[in-house]
XYZ file of C-alpha atoms in Angstrom:
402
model
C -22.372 -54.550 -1.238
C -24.178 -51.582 -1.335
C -23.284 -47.972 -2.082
C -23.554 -46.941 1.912
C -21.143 -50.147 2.220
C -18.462 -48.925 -0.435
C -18.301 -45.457 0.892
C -16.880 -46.444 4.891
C -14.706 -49.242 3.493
C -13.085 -46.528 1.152
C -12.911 -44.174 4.121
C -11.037 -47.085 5.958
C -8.502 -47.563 3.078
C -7.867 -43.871 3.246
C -6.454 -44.090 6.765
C -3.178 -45.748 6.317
C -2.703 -43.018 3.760
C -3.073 -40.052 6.118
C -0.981 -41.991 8.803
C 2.579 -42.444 6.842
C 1.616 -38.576 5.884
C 1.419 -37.424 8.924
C 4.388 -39.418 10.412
C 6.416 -37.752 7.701
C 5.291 -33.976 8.699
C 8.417 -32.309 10.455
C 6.337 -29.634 11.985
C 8.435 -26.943 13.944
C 10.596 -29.341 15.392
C 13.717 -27.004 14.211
C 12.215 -23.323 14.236
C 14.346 -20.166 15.450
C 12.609 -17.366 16.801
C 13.876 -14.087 16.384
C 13.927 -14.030 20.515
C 16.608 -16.738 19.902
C 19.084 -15.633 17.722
C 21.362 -12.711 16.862
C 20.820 -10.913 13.465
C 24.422 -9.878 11.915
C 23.712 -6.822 9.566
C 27.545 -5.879 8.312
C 31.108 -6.820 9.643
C 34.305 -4.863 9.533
C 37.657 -5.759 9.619
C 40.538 -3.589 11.275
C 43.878 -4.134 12.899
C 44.925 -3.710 16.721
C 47.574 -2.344 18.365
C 49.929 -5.746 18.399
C 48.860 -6.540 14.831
C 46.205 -8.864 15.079
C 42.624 -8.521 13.381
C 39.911 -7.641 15.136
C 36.361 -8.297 13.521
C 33.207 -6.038 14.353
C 30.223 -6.886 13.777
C 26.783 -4.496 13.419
C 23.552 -6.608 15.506
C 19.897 -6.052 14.784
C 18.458 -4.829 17.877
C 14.553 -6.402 17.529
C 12.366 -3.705 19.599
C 9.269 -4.769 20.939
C 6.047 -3.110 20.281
C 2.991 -3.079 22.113
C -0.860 -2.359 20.256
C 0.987 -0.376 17.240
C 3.713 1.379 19.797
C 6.797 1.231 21.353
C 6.700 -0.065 24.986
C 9.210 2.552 27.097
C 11.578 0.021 27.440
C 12.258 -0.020 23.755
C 11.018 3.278 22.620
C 11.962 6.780 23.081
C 14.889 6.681 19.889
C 16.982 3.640 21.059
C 19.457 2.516 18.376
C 18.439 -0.617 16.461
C 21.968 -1.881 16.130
C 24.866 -2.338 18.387
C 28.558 -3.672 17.567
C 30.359 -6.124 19.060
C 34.111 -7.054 18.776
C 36.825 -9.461 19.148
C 40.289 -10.053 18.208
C 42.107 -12.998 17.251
C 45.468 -13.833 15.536
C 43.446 -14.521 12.440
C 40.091 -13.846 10.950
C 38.557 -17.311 12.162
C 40.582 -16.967 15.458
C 38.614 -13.790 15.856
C 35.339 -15.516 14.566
C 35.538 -18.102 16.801
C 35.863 -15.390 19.847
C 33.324 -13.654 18.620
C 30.998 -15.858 18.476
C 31.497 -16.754 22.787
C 29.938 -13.098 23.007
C 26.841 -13.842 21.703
C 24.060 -15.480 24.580
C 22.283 -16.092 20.872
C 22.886 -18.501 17.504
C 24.403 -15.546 15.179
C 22.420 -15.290 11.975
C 24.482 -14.481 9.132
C 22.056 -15.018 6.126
C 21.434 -11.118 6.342
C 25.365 -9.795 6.674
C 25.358 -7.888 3.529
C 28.135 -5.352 4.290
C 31.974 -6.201 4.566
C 34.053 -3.200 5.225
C 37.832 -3.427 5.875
C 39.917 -0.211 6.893
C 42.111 1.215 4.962
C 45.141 0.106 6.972
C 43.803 -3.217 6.572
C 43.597 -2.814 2.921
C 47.040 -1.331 2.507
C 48.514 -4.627 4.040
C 45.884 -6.995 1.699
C 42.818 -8.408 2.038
C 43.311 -11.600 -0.132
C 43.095 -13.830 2.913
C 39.804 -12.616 4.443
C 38.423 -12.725 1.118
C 39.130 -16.469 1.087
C 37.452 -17.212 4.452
C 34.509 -15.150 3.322
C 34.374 -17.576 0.147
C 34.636 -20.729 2.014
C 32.006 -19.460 4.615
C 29.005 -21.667 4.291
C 26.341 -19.061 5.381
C 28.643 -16.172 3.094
C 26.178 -14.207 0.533
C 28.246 -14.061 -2.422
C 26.393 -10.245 -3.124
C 28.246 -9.547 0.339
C 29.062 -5.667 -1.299
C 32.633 -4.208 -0.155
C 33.686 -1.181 1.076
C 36.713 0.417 2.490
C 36.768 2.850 5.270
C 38.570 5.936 5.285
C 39.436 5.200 9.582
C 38.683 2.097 11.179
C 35.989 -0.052 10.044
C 34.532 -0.399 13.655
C 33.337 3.709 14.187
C 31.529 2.978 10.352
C 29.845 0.423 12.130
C 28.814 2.454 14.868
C 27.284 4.957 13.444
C 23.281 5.546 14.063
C 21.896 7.223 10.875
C 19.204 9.628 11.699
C 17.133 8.390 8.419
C 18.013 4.576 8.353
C 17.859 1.964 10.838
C 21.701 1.253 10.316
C 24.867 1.647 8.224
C 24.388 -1.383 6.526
C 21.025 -0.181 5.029
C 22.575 3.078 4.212
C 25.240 1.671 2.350
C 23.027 -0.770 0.621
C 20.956 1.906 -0.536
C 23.669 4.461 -1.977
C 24.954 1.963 -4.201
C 21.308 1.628 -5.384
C 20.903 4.847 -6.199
C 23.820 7.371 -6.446
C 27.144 6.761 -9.118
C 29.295 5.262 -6.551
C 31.114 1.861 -7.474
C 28.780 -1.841 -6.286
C 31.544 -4.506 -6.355
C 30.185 -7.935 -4.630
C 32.423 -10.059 -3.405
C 32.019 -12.629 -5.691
C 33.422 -10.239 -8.507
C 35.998 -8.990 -6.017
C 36.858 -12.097 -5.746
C 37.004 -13.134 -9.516
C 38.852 -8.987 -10.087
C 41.361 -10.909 -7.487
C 42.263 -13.768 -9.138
C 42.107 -12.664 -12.987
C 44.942 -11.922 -15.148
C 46.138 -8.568 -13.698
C 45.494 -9.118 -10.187
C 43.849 -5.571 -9.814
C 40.607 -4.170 -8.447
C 38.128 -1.257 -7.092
C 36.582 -0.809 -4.218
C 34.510 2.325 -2.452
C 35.401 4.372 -0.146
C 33.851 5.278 3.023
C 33.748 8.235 4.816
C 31.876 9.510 7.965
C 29.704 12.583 7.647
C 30.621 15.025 10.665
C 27.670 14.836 13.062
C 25.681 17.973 13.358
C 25.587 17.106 17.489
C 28.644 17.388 18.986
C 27.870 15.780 21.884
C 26.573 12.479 20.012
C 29.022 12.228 17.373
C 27.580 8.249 16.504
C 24.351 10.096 15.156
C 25.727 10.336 11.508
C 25.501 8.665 8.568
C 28.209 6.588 6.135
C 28.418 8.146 2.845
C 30.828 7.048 -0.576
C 33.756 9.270 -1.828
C 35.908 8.340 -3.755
C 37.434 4.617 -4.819
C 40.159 2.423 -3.262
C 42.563 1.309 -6.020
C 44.120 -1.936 -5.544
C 47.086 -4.029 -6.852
C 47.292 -7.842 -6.082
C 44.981 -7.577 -3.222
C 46.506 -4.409 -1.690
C 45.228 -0.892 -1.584
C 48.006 1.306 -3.282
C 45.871 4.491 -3.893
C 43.012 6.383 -4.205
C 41.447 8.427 -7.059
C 38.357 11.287 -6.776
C 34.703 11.072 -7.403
C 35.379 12.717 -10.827
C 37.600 10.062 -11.821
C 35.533 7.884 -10.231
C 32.706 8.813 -12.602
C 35.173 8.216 -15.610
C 35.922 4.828 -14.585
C 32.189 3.714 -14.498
C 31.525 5.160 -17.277
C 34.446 2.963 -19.268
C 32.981 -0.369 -17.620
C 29.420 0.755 -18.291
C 28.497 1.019 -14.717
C 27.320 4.773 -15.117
C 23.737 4.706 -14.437
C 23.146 8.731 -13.446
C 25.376 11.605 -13.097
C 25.428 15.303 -13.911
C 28.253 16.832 -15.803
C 29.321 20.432 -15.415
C 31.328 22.429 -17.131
C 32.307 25.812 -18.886
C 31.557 25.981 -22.460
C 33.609 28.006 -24.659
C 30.643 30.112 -25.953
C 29.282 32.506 -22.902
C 30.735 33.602 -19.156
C 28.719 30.880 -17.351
C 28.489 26.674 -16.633
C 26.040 24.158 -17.607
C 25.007 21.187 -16.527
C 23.807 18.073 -18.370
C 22.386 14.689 -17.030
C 23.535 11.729 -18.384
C 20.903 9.556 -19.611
C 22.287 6.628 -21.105
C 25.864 5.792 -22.241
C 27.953 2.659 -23.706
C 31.579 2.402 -23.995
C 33.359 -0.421 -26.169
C 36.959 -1.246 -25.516
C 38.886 -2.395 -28.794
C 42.472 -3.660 -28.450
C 44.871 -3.750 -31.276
C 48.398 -4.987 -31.704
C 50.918 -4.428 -34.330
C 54.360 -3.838 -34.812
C 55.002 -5.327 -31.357
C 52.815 -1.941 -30.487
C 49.797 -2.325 -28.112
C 47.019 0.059 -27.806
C 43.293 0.089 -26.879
C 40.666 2.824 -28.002
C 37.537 3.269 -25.571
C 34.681 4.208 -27.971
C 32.066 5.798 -25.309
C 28.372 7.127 -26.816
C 26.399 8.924 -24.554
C 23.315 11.039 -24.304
C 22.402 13.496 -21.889
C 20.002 16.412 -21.759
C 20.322 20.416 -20.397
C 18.971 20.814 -17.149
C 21.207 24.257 -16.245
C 22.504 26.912 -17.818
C 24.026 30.222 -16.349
C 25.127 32.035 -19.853
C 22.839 33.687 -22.219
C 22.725 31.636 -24.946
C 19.973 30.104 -26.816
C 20.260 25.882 -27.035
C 17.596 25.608 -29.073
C 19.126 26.537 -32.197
C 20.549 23.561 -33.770
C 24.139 24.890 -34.474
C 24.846 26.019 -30.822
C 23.527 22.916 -29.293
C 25.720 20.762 -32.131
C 28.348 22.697 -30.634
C 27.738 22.277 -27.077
C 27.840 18.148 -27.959
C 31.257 18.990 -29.284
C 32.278 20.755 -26.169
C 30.800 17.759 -23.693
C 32.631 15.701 -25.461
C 36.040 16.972 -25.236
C 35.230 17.387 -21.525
C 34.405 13.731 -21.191
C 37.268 12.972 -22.952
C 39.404 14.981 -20.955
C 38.057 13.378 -17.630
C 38.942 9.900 -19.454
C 42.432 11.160 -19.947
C 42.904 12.344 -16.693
C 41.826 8.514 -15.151
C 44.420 7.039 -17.433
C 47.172 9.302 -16.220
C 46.313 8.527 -12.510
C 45.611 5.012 -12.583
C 47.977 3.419 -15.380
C 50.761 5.914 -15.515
C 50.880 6.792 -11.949
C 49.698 3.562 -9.787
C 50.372 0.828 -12.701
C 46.826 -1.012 -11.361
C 45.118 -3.007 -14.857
C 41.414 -1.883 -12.786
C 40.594 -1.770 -16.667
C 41.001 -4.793 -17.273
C 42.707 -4.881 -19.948
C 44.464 -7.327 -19.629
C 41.162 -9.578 -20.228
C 40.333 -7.917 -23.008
C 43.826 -8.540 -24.987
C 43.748 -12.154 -23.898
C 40.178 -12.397 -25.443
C 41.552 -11.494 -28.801
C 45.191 -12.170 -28.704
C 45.667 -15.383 -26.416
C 48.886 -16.513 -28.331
C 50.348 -13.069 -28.113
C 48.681 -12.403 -24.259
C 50.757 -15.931 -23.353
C 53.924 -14.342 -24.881
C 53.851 -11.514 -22.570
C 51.621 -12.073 -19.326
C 54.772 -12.643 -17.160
C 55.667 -8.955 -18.072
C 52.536 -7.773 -18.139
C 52.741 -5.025 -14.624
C 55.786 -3.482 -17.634
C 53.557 -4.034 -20.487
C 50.841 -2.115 -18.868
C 51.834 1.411 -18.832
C 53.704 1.662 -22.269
C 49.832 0.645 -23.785
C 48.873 3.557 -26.097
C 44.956 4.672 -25.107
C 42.934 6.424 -27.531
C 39.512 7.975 -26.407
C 36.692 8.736 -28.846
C 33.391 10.164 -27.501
C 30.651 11.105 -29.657
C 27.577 13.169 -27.661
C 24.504 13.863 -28.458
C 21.883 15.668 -26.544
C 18.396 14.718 -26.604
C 16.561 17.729 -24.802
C 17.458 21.492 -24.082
C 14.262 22.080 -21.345
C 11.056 22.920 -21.444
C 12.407 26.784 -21.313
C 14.810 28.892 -22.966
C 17.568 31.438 -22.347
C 15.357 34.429 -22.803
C 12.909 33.279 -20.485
C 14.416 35.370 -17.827
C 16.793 37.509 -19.467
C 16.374 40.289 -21.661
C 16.000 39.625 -25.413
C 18.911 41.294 -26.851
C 20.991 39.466 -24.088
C 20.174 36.195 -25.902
C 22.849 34.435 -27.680
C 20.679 32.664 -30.704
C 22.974 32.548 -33.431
C-alpha cells in the first residue's frame, strides 16, 4: 500500500474514536442562567409575634446594562438586593415556605451571612445551627452575626458604598478588629467541652436621610457572649479587643491611654502580638497564666515628652503594659466572674494537659470555672517612636527628654 493509501485508512480508524467522544460530551444540557435563578446573599433568623421563626433572606437583584450603561429600567440608584420572608413553626417549615415565593431555583452557594436576633439568640440557636450543618448547599465559612433588633431591618439595609449588607459585613471582618467566627467553628465552640461561644454584634448606623432610613450601613460593636447555645450577655469593643488578643485573633488596633509621665494621651498601633495560655494544677488549685508579647509603635502623642530617649520610651513599654494588662483583667471579671461563659476555652486547654484530672471534674466544670486563679503577664516592646519628635512643634524647653 502506498503512503497516500496509509494516510485515509488511518483517518478512517480515527472516526470511531471521535464518535464515542462526542456521544460522551454533556454539553449545556443542565446550565442555569442567571435569568433563571435567585441569588441568596445572607439570611436572618427572628421570631414572630406567636413564637414561630421567621427566616429572611437578602436576593441579588441582577441589573441589566445596555453598551456600558444602565438601561432606565434598572438604573437611576435602584437597590441591588431585596428581602423576602416567611414563617414557619420551624426553620425548615419556614424554608420550605420560603422557597414557594421564589418564581426562580434559589441559589445558595453564595449565602455567606447568617444573622440571628438577639431575641433569637437569648432563647438558643443550637437547632438552626444543626439544619445549617446538615444543609447540602451550606458553606461551612457561612460567618455569624447577631443583631442588636431584628435580623430582617439588617437585611434591609441599602449601604450607600456596598452593593449589600452581606458584602459589608464580609468586608469588616476583613479588615477592622471585630470577631470572624464561621459556622463551622461555631459549631465545633458549640459542642466542645464548655459549651460556650462568641459571636458579633450588629448594629445599624442611624441614616443621615430621615426620610429613607434603609440607606445605611451594618456596622460591628461589641460581642454576643453565649452559654450552651444561648446568648446570656454582652461585653464592649474594649473588651472585645482583649479577648482577641488572648486567642490571637488581634490583627490591628490602636491603644490609647494616659501615661503617668506628662498631662496628655498617646496612642500606639499594635503590630504584632502572641499570647500563650499555660494551665497548672496543684494542691487541688487550678490556675492559668496568659503570657501575651506584643509590639506596637507611637503614632500620637499629646504631652511634651521626648520618646526617643531610651529610658522614657522603656518606660512607656512599662506603662502599655500595665494598661493591657488591666484591659485583660477587666475581660476576666466580666466574662468568668460575672457571666460564668468558658469563651476561653479553657476548658480545652486543661483537658490537653490534664485529661485524668479534666475527667475527674468536667461534670462540675460551670463551678470549677470561676474559682480558676488567672495570672496575666505582658511584656511590650515598641519598635518605632515616628519619624518626628516632641519638639517638633513645641518649644524646646517644653520638651520632656530626660
Amino acid at each position: 500500500m502506498n503512503d497516500a493509501g496509509r494516510r485515509c485508512s488511518s483517518k478512517w480508524l480515527l472516526l470511531p474514536g471521535c464518535v464515542i467522544i462526542l456521544l460522551t460530551l454533556s454539553g449545556c444540557w443542565d446550565r442555569r442562567e442567571v435569568n433563571d435563578v435567585a441569588v441568596i446573599l445572607a439570611t436572618g433568623i427572628d421570631k414572630n409575634e406567636s413564637g414561630g421563626i421567621e427566616l429572611s433572606v437578602q436576593v441579588f437583584v441582577p441589573k441589566k446594562r445596555s453598551g456600558g450603561q444602565e438601561n432606565s429600567r434598572s438604573g437611576g440608584g435602584a437597590p441591588s438586593t431585596y428581602v423576602r420572608s416567611a414563617t414557619g413553626l420551624t426553620e425548615a417549615d419556614a424554608f420550605s415556605k420560603l422557597r414557594e415565593m421564589f418564581p426562580r431555583d434559589a441559589i445558595w452557594g453564595h449565602d455567606k451571612i447568617l444573622i440571628f436576633s438577639d431575641k433569637v439568640a437569648k432563647e438558643g440557636i443550637r437547632d438552626t445551627v444543626d439544619v445549617k450543618m446538615r444543609f447540602p448547599d451550606a458553606r461551612m465559612r457561612l460567618k455569624i452575626f447577631i443583631s442588636d433588633g431584628t435580623a430582617k431591618s439588617v437585611l434591609a439595609l441599602q449601604p450607600p458604598l456596598e452593593q449589600s449588607t452581606a458584602s459589608t459585613l464580609r468586608a469588616m471582618t476583613k479588615l477592622h478588629s471585630v470577631m470572624e467566627v464561621p459556622i463551622k467553628s461555631l459549631a465545633q465552640m458549640l459542642a466542645g467541652k464548655s459549651g460556650a461561644a462568641a459571636l458579633p454584634l450588629v448594629k445599624i448606623l442611624p441614616s443621615e436621610q430621615p426620610s429613607s432610613p434603609n440607606q445605611s450601613t451594618p456596622f460591628v460593636k461589641g460581642t454576643a457572649v453565649l452559654k450552651d447555645g444561648r446568648m446570656i450577655g454582652k461585653i464592649d469593643d474594649e473588651l472585645t479587643r482583649s479577648l482577641l488578643l488572648l486567642r490571637n485573633e488581634l490583627r490591628t488596633s490602636i491603644l490609647t491611654f494616659a501615661p503617668k509621665e506628662g498631662k496628655g494621651l498617646v496612642s500606639l498601633s499594635l503590630i504584632r502580638s502572641h499570647t500563650t495560655m499555660r494551665p497548672r494544677i496543684s494542691d487541688k488549685k487550678w490556675s492559668m497564666t496568659a503570657q501575651i508579647n506584643l509590639e506596637a509603635r507611637l503614632v500620637e502623642s499629646t504631652n511634651a515628652i521626648s520618646y526617643r530617649n531610651p529610658q522614657l520610651a522603656k518606660q512607656l513599654e512599662g506603662e502599655l503594659s500595665e494598661y493591657v494588662e488591666g484591659q485583660i483583667k477587666n475581660l476576666f471579671q466580666r466574662v468568668q466572674l460575672e457571666l460564668k461563659s468558658d469563651i476561653f476555652e479553657f476548658a480545652e486547654i486543661f483537658y490537653r494537659k490534664y485529661p485524668n484530672e479534666w475527667e475527674r471534674n468536667k461534670v462540675n466544670w460551670e463551678e470549677k470555672f470561676p474559682e480558676v486563679q488567672v495570672h496575666v503577664q505582658v511584656v511590650s516592646k515598641i519598635v518605632s517612636t515616628g519619624l518626628v519628635d516632641a519638639g517638633v512643634n513645641r518649644p524646646e524647653n517644653e520638651v520632656k527628654k530626660k
